[in-house]
Amino acid sequence: MSDNKEIIAVKALNNYSIEEILRTQNNVSPSADIYENADDFVLIANMPGVVRSEVQVKVIEESLIIFGRINYDETINRNYILNENELGNYFRKFKISDSIDKTKISAKYDNGQLIVHLPKSEKIKPRTIDIS
């Protein structure tokens, strides 16, 4: 399995503080898609330029927090001829409901996309009732 396709544990991956980086460096909200299937909700966030080791996914109380750290100093000090992209680390916070089984959230990072699976709790999944 390539380094980019490893499953990311839902916890801090590095020792740096997201709060400190957000306070001292620019951040941008990554574009995201969310869709639903029978078993879970799937969130796909685009974070180009971020290496897998600099991605963090956290669940804190009722929030899912995603963070992707770029090489900030190198990126902002480039001699741009054209710069159409916002510059900054990626940060976004999503409110999650109790319909999500927080203990089973998983994520992977592949080709600049963070893919987070948010499994539905059993109480909201549809079920078929046998008729006798």
PDB file of C-alpha atoms in Angstrom, residues 29-111:
ATOM      1  CA  SER A  29     -11.405  26.309   4.108  1.00  0.00           C
ATOM      2  CA  PRO A  30     -10.969  23.285   1.822  1.00  0.00           C
ATOM      3  CA  SER A  31     -13.773  22.605  -0.629  1.00  0.00           C
ATOM      4  CA  ALA A  32     -15.736  19.547   0.412  1.00  0.00           C
ATOM      5  CA  ASP A  33     -18.437  17.176  -0.763  1.00  0.00           C
ATOM      6  CA  ILE A  34     -20.599  15.072   1.534  1.00  0.00           C
ATOM      7  CA  TYR A  35     -22.782  12.231   0.376  1.00  0.00           C
ATOM      8  CA  GLU A  36     -24.771   9.465   2.007  1.00  0.00           C
ATOM      9  CA  ASN A  37     -25.061   5.754   1.364  1.00  0.00           C
ATOM     10  CA  ALA A  38     -26.870   3.027   3.295  1.00  0.00           C
ATOM     11  CA  ASP A  39     -24.204   2.626   5.981  1.00  0.00           C
ATOM     12  CA  ASP A  40     -22.451   5.957   6.315  1.00  0.00           C
ATOM     13  CA  PHE A  41     -21.905   9.552   5.317  1.00  0.00           C
ATOM     14  CA  VAL A  42     -18.763  10.254   3.305  1.00  0.00           C
ATOM     15  CA  LEU A  43     -16.920  13.562   3.399  1.00  0.00           C
ATOM     16  CA  ILE A  44     -14.348  14.352   0.705  1.00  0.00           C
ATOM     17  CA  ALA A  45     -12.183  17.428   1.300  1.00  0.00           C
ATOM     18  CA  ASN A  46      -9.685  18.738  -1.262  1.00  0.00           C
ATOM     19  CA  MET A  47      -6.318  19.726   0.189  1.00  0.00           C
ATOM     20  CA  PRO A  48      -3.796  19.967  -2.671  1.00  0.00           C
ATOM     21  CA  GLY A  49      -0.187  20.423  -1.694  1.00  0.00           C
ATOM     22  CA  VAL A  50      -0.516  18.688   1.668  1.00  0.00           C
ATOM     23  CA  VAL A  51       1.496  15.534   2.339  1.00  0.00           C
ATOM     24  CA  ARG A  52      -0.209  12.737   4.245  1.00  0.00           C
ATOM     25  CA  SER A  53       1.954  13.184   7.350  1.00  0.00           C
ATOM     26  CA  GLU A  54       0.613  16.737   7.723  1.00  0.00           C
ATOM     27  CA  VAL A  55      -3.088  15.797   7.804  1.00  0.00           C
ATOM     28  CA  GLN A  56      -5.006  15.648  11.065  1.00  0.00           C
ATOM     29  CA  VAL A  57      -8.558  14.504  11.734  1.00  0.00           C
ATOM     30  CA  LYS A  58     -10.048  15.006  15.182  1.00  0.00           C
ATOM     31  CA  VAL A  59     -13.400  14.449  16.819  1.00  0.00           C
ATOM     32  CA  ILE A  60     -13.980  16.833  19.698  1.00  0.00           C
ATOM     33  CA  GLU A  61     -17.397  16.613  21.328  1.00  0.00           C
ATOM     34  CA  GLU A  62     -19.904  17.283  18.521  1.00  0.00           C
ATOM     35  CA  SER A  63     -17.349  18.441  15.945  1.00  0.00           C
ATOM     36  CA  LEU A  64     -15.229  16.834  13.262  1.00  0.00           C
ATOM     37  CA  ILE A  65     -12.100  18.919  12.655  1.00  0.00           C
ATOM     38  CA  ILE A  66      -9.920  18.467   9.587  1.00  0.00           C
ATOM     39  CA  PHE A  67      -6.553  20.138   9.176  1.00  0.00           C
ATOM     40  CA  GLY A  68      -3.893  20.009   6.473  1.00  0.00           C
ATOM     41  CA  ARG A  69      -0.568  21.761   6.933  1.00  0.00           C
ATOM     42  CA  ILE A  70       1.289  23.033   3.872  1.00  0.00           C
ATOM     43  CA  ASN A  71       4.943  24.053   3.742  1.00  0.00           C
ATOM     44  CA  TYR A  72       3.833  27.552   4.663  1.00  0.00           C
ATOM     45  CA  ASP A  73       7.121  29.475   4.516  1.00  0.00           C
ATOM     46  CA  GLU A  74       8.086  28.003   1.148  1.00  0.00           C
ATOM     47  CA  THR A  75       4.606  28.560  -0.314  1.00  0.00           C
ATOM     48  CA  ILE A  76       4.202  32.209   0.683  1.00  0.00           C
ATOM     49  CA  ASN A  77       7.757  33.130  -0.361  1.00  0.00           C
ATOM     50  CA  ARG A  78       7.511  31.863  -3.947  1.00  0.00           C
ATOM     51  CA  ASN A  79       8.090  34.373  -6.748  1.00  0.00           C
ATOM     52  CA  TYR A  80       4.606  34.022  -8.248  1.00  0.00           C
ATOM     53  CA  ILE A  81       3.923  35.005 -11.847  1.00  0.00           C
ATOM     54  CA  LEU A  82       0.268  34.003 -11.452  1.00  0.00           C
ATOM     55  CA  ASN A  83      -1.395  33.057  -8.168  1.00  0.00           C
ATOM     56  CA  GLU A  84      -5.087  32.158  -8.372  1.00  0.00           C
ATOM     57  CA  ASN A  85      -5.202  29.946  -5.288  1.00  0.00           C
ATOM     58  CA  GLU A  86      -5.685  31.120  -1.744  1.00  0.00           C
ATOM     59  CA  LEU A  87      -2.560  30.500   0.290  1.00  0.00           C
ATOM     60  CA  GLY A  88      -2.759  28.875   3.671  1.00  0.00           C
ATOM     61  CA  ASN A  89      -3.132  25.749   5.698  1.00  0.00           C
ATOM     62  CA  TYR A  90      -6.434  23.930   5.342  1.00  0.00           C
ATOM     63  CA  PHE A  91      -8.829  23.971   8.275  1.00  0.00           C
ATOM     64  CA  ARG A  92     -12.493  23.165   8.543  1.00  0.00           C
ATOM     65  CA  LYS A  93     -14.837  22.212  11.354  1.00  0.00           C
ATOM     66  CA  PHE A  94     -18.057  20.253  10.820  1.00  0.00           C
ATOM     67  CA  LYS A  95     -20.824  19.709  13.358  1.00  0.00           C
ATOM     68  CA  ILE A  96     -21.732  16.035  13.630  1.00  0.00           C
ATOM     69  CA  SER A  97     -24.895  14.691  15.175  1.00  0.00           C
ATOM     70  CA  ASP A  98     -25.537  11.716  17.390  1.00  0.00           C
ATOM     71  CA  SER A  99     -26.642   9.818  14.276  1.00  0.00           C
ATOM     72  CA  ILE A 100     -22.903   9.218  13.664  1.00  0.00           C
ATOM     73  CA  ASP A 101     -21.077   6.394  15.442  1.00  0.00           C
ATOM     74  CA  LYS A 102     -18.045   8.470  16.501  1.00  0.00           C
ATOM     75  CA  THR A 103     -16.078   5.398  17.594  1.00  0.00           C
ATOM     76  CA  LYS A 104     -16.003   4.034  14.035  1.00  0.00           C
ATOM     77  CA  ILE A 105     -14.998   7.142  12.038  1.00  0.00           C
ATOM     78  CA  SER A 106     -12.139   6.417   9.645  1.00  0.00           C
ATOM     79  CA  ALA A 107     -10.227   8.446   7.097  1.00  0.00           C
ATOM     80  CA  LYS A 108      -7.700   8.085   4.309  1.00  0.00           C
ATOM     81  CA  TYR A 109      -5.716  10.600   2.313  1.00  0.00           C
ATOM     82  CA  ASP A 110      -5.108   9.976  -1.382  1.00  0.00           C
ATOM     83  CA  ASN A 111      -4.000  12.312  -4.190  1.00  0.00           C
TER      84      ASN A 111
END
